[in-house]
């Protein structure tokens, strides 16, 4: 906690009485903090943001209020935070889509990317499932590759929208294997899943939490997880990498960031609070209920991850041919 004592001694001098309030500074935080979630209420990002706010509020001793500012792929809320004062009272729930992909996809995003923010802490990580329509004769990644090579462009894969994470997972798969799919963007993951079940598309790369119910109901077939290691919540599914596709990894995670220039003391304190909160068995269970796992890190590790992932996202967006809006 940052504390400063006034250097003005108590006494009858009128000038000292006036000067004391000017030199004194209240410790941070002494009022509510806003955590901007750049997506609508109710989704996976909103859930992650509310759990982040809960941990920070408990650790800091002040209310941390979630402020949903959705729009333009997460750029509306993220730009608001990038342009806010670095005083510790405005934070953002960050993700690769909002802080790596969106600045490349929107010409007037209002921020350039990770350099306009201060990395505080990663929070939770997830994975995606590679799923096919069960009527296809495909049960693993090598069969998918062989099927696609024999029919270039014939397999349609759906996503929640051009430029998003599940679109880029497909682009990365094509880049690493040399196969060709046809991308079909939807207005959200739900209609893409509905068309996969109906057989109107043949393939999706969808979040574990969003599609595992359909997998377990037998409506779609999961052939791999996209994370480098098997997912602890469903270890029966092999990874894309272990099925012969090296260097296939596009991490999915939620995190906390602040405006550029946030004081180091604040960053260190919030990072410690978040990492301590992630050790709670209750928080581990609550994240698992939403298909996620804890993802602690130091501010330096988080910043390095974002810089490394930025290069990958630049490559994927360029290869995808998506035109910035």
PDB file of N, CA and C in Angstrom, residues 9 33 39 47 51 60 64 70-71 90 92 98 124 134 140 142 157 160 193 210 241 258 279-280 289 303-304 312 325:
ATOM      1  N   UNK A   9       4.483  19.992   9.855  1.00  0.00           N
ATOM      2  CA  UNK A   9       4.256  19.734  11.279  1.00  0.00           C
ATOM      3  C   UNK A   9       2.986  20.421  11.737  1.00  0.00           C
ATOM      4  N   UNK A  33     -13.094   0.910  -7.883  1.00  0.00           N
ATOM      5  CA  UNK A  33     -12.335   0.705  -9.118  1.00  0.00           C
ATOM      6  C   UNK A  33     -13.284   0.142 -10.170  1.00  0.00           C
ATOM      7  N   UNK A  39     -17.065  -6.639 -23.613  1.00  0.00           N
ATOM      8  CA  UNK A  39     -18.037  -7.531 -24.257  1.00  0.00           C
ATOM      9  C   UNK A  39     -19.356  -7.460 -23.488  1.00  0.00           C
ATOM     10  N   UNK A  47     -18.094 -13.471 -17.500  1.00  0.00           N
ATOM     11  CA  UNK A  47     -17.926 -14.331 -16.324  1.00  0.00           C
ATOM     12  C   UNK A  47     -16.500 -14.195 -15.786  1.00  0.00           C
ATOM     13  N   UNK A  51     -15.264 -12.644 -12.038  1.00  0.00           N
ATOM     14  CA  UNK A  51     -14.408 -13.371 -11.096  1.00  0.00           C
ATOM     15  C   UNK A  51     -13.141 -12.568 -10.784  1.00  0.00           C
ATOM     16  N   UNK A  60      -8.153  -5.821  -2.301  1.00  0.00           N
ATOM     17  CA  UNK A  60      -7.878  -4.392  -2.192  1.00  0.00           C
ATOM     18  C   UNK A  60      -8.751  -3.702  -1.149  1.00  0.00           C
ATOM     19  N   UNK A  64     -14.866  -3.353  -6.645  1.00  0.00           N
ATOM     20  CA  UNK A  64     -14.380  -3.364  -8.028  1.00  0.00           C
ATOM     21  C   UNK A  64     -15.598  -3.663  -8.892  1.00  0.00           C
ATOM     22  N   UNK A  70     -19.378  -2.948 -24.564  1.00  0.00           N
ATOM     23  CA  UNK A  70     -19.217  -3.825 -25.719  1.00  0.00           C
ATOM     24  C   UNK A  70     -19.213  -3.015 -27.017  1.00  0.00           C
ATOM     25  N   UNK A  71     -18.712  -3.665 -28.064  1.00  0.00           N
ATOM     26  CA  UNK A  71     -18.778  -3.070 -29.398  1.00  0.00           C
ATOM     27  C   UNK A  71     -17.484  -3.187 -30.160  1.00  0.00           C
ATOM     28  N   UNK A  90      -9.103   2.465 -13.228  1.00  0.00           N
ATOM     29  CA  UNK A  90      -9.744   1.953 -14.441  1.00  0.00           C
ATOM     30  C   UNK A  90      -8.874   0.829 -14.999  1.00  0.00           C
ATOM     31  N   UNK A  92      -9.023  -3.215 -17.298  1.00  0.00           N
ATOM     32  CA  UNK A  92      -9.760  -3.880 -18.369  1.00  0.00           C
ATOM     33  C   UNK A  92      -9.540  -5.383 -18.304  1.00  0.00           C
ATOM     34  N   UNK A  98      -9.319  -9.260 -27.973  1.00  0.00           N
ATOM     35  CA  UNK A  98      -9.516  -7.818 -27.805  1.00  0.00           C
ATOM     36  C   UNK A  98      -8.218  -7.030 -27.911  1.00  0.00           C
ATOM     37  N   UNK A 124      -7.073 -16.690 -16.291  1.00  0.00           N
ATOM     38  CA  UNK A 124      -7.567 -18.031 -16.606  1.00  0.00           C
ATOM     39  C   UNK A 124      -7.238 -18.362 -18.054  1.00  0.00           C
ATOM     40  N   UNK A 134     -20.672 -35.539 -37.267  1.00  0.00           N
ATOM     41  CA  UNK A 134     -20.430 -36.979 -37.073  1.00  0.00           C
ATOM     42  C   UNK A 134     -20.708 -37.846 -38.286  1.00  0.00           C
ATOM     43  N   UNK A 140      -9.954 -38.424 -36.473  1.00  0.00           N
ATOM     44  CA  UNK A 140      -8.719 -37.879 -35.914  1.00  0.00           C
ATOM     45  C   UNK A 140      -8.146 -36.828 -36.853  1.00  0.00           C
ATOM     46  N   UNK A 142      -5.252 -36.656 -38.528  1.00  0.00           N
ATOM     47  CA  UNK A 142      -4.654 -37.120 -39.778  1.00  0.00           C
ATOM     48  C   UNK A 142      -5.716 -37.469 -40.812  1.00  0.00           C
ATOM     49  N   UNK A 157     -15.557 -24.527 -42.711  1.00  0.00           N
ATOM     50  CA  UNK A 157     -15.486 -24.421 -41.255  1.00  0.00           C
ATOM     51  C   UNK A 157     -16.078 -23.093 -40.812  1.00  0.00           C
ATOM     52  N   UNK A 160     -17.238 -17.736 -35.113  1.00  0.00           N
ATOM     53  CA  UNK A 160     -18.122 -16.724 -34.535  1.00  0.00           C
ATOM     54  C   UNK A 160     -17.984 -15.376 -35.203  1.00  0.00           C
ATOM     55  N   UNK A 193     -22.451 -23.484 -34.523  1.00  0.00           N
ATOM     56  CA  UNK A 193     -22.655 -24.823 -33.982  1.00  0.00           C
ATOM     57  C   UNK A 193     -23.949 -25.437 -34.509  1.00  0.00           C
ATOM     58  N   UNK A 210     -18.031 -23.902 -24.837  1.00  0.00           N
ATOM     59  CA  UNK A 210     -19.154 -23.646 -25.723  1.00  0.00           C
ATOM     60  C   UNK A 210     -19.666 -24.868 -26.468  1.00  0.00           C
ATOM     61  N   UNK A 241      -1.217 -31.236 -31.687  1.00  0.00           N
ATOM     62  CA  UNK A 241       0.222 -31.452 -31.801  1.00  0.00           C
ATOM     63  C   UNK A 241       0.578 -32.928 -31.713  1.00  0.00           C
ATOM     64  N   UNK A 258      -4.085  -2.511 -17.363  1.00  0.00           N
ATOM     65  CA  UNK A 258      -4.439  -1.132 -17.065  1.00  0.00           C
ATOM     66  C   UNK A 258      -3.896  -0.221 -18.139  1.00  0.00           C
ATOM     67  N   UNK A 279      -5.099 -19.472  -6.136  1.00  0.00           N
ATOM     68  CA  UNK A 279      -4.733 -20.673  -5.369  1.00  0.00           C
ATOM     69  C   UNK A 279      -5.915 -21.228  -4.573  1.00  0.00           C
ATOM     70  N   UNK A 280      -6.992 -20.480  -4.529  1.00  0.00           N
ATOM     71  CA  UNK A 280      -8.157 -20.916  -3.762  1.00  0.00           C
ATOM     72  C   UNK A 280      -8.831 -22.108  -4.441  1.00  0.00           C
ATOM     73  N   UNK A 289     -15.814 -25.027 -13.716  1.00  0.00           N
ATOM     74  CA  UNK A 289     -17.231 -25.121 -14.081  1.00  0.00           C
ATOM     75  C   UNK A 289     -17.526 -24.410 -15.389  1.00  0.00           C
ATOM     76  N   UNK A 303       3.618  -9.760 -19.980  1.00  0.00           N
ATOM     77  CA  UNK A 303       4.016  -8.829 -21.040  1.00  0.00           C
ATOM     78  C   UNK A 303       4.771  -9.560 -22.140  1.00  0.00           C
ATOM     79  N   UNK A 304       5.656 -10.488 -21.782  1.00  0.00           N
ATOM     80  CA  UNK A 304       6.412 -11.246 -22.780  1.00  0.00           C
ATOM     81  C   UNK A 304       5.496 -12.132 -23.613  1.00  0.00           C
ATOM     82  N   UNK A 312       2.459 -13.615 -33.844  1.00  0.00           N
ATOM     83  CA  UNK A 312       1.676 -14.704 -34.438  1.00  0.00           C
ATOM     84  C   UNK A 312       0.359 -14.177 -34.991  1.00  0.00           C
ATOM     85  N   UNK A 325     -11.710  -3.210 -40.937  1.00  0.00           N
ATOM     86  CA  UNK A 325     -12.945  -2.445 -41.110  1.00  0.00           C
ATOM     87  C   UNK A 325     -12.732  -0.984 -40.754  1.00  0.00           C
TER      88      UNK A 325
END
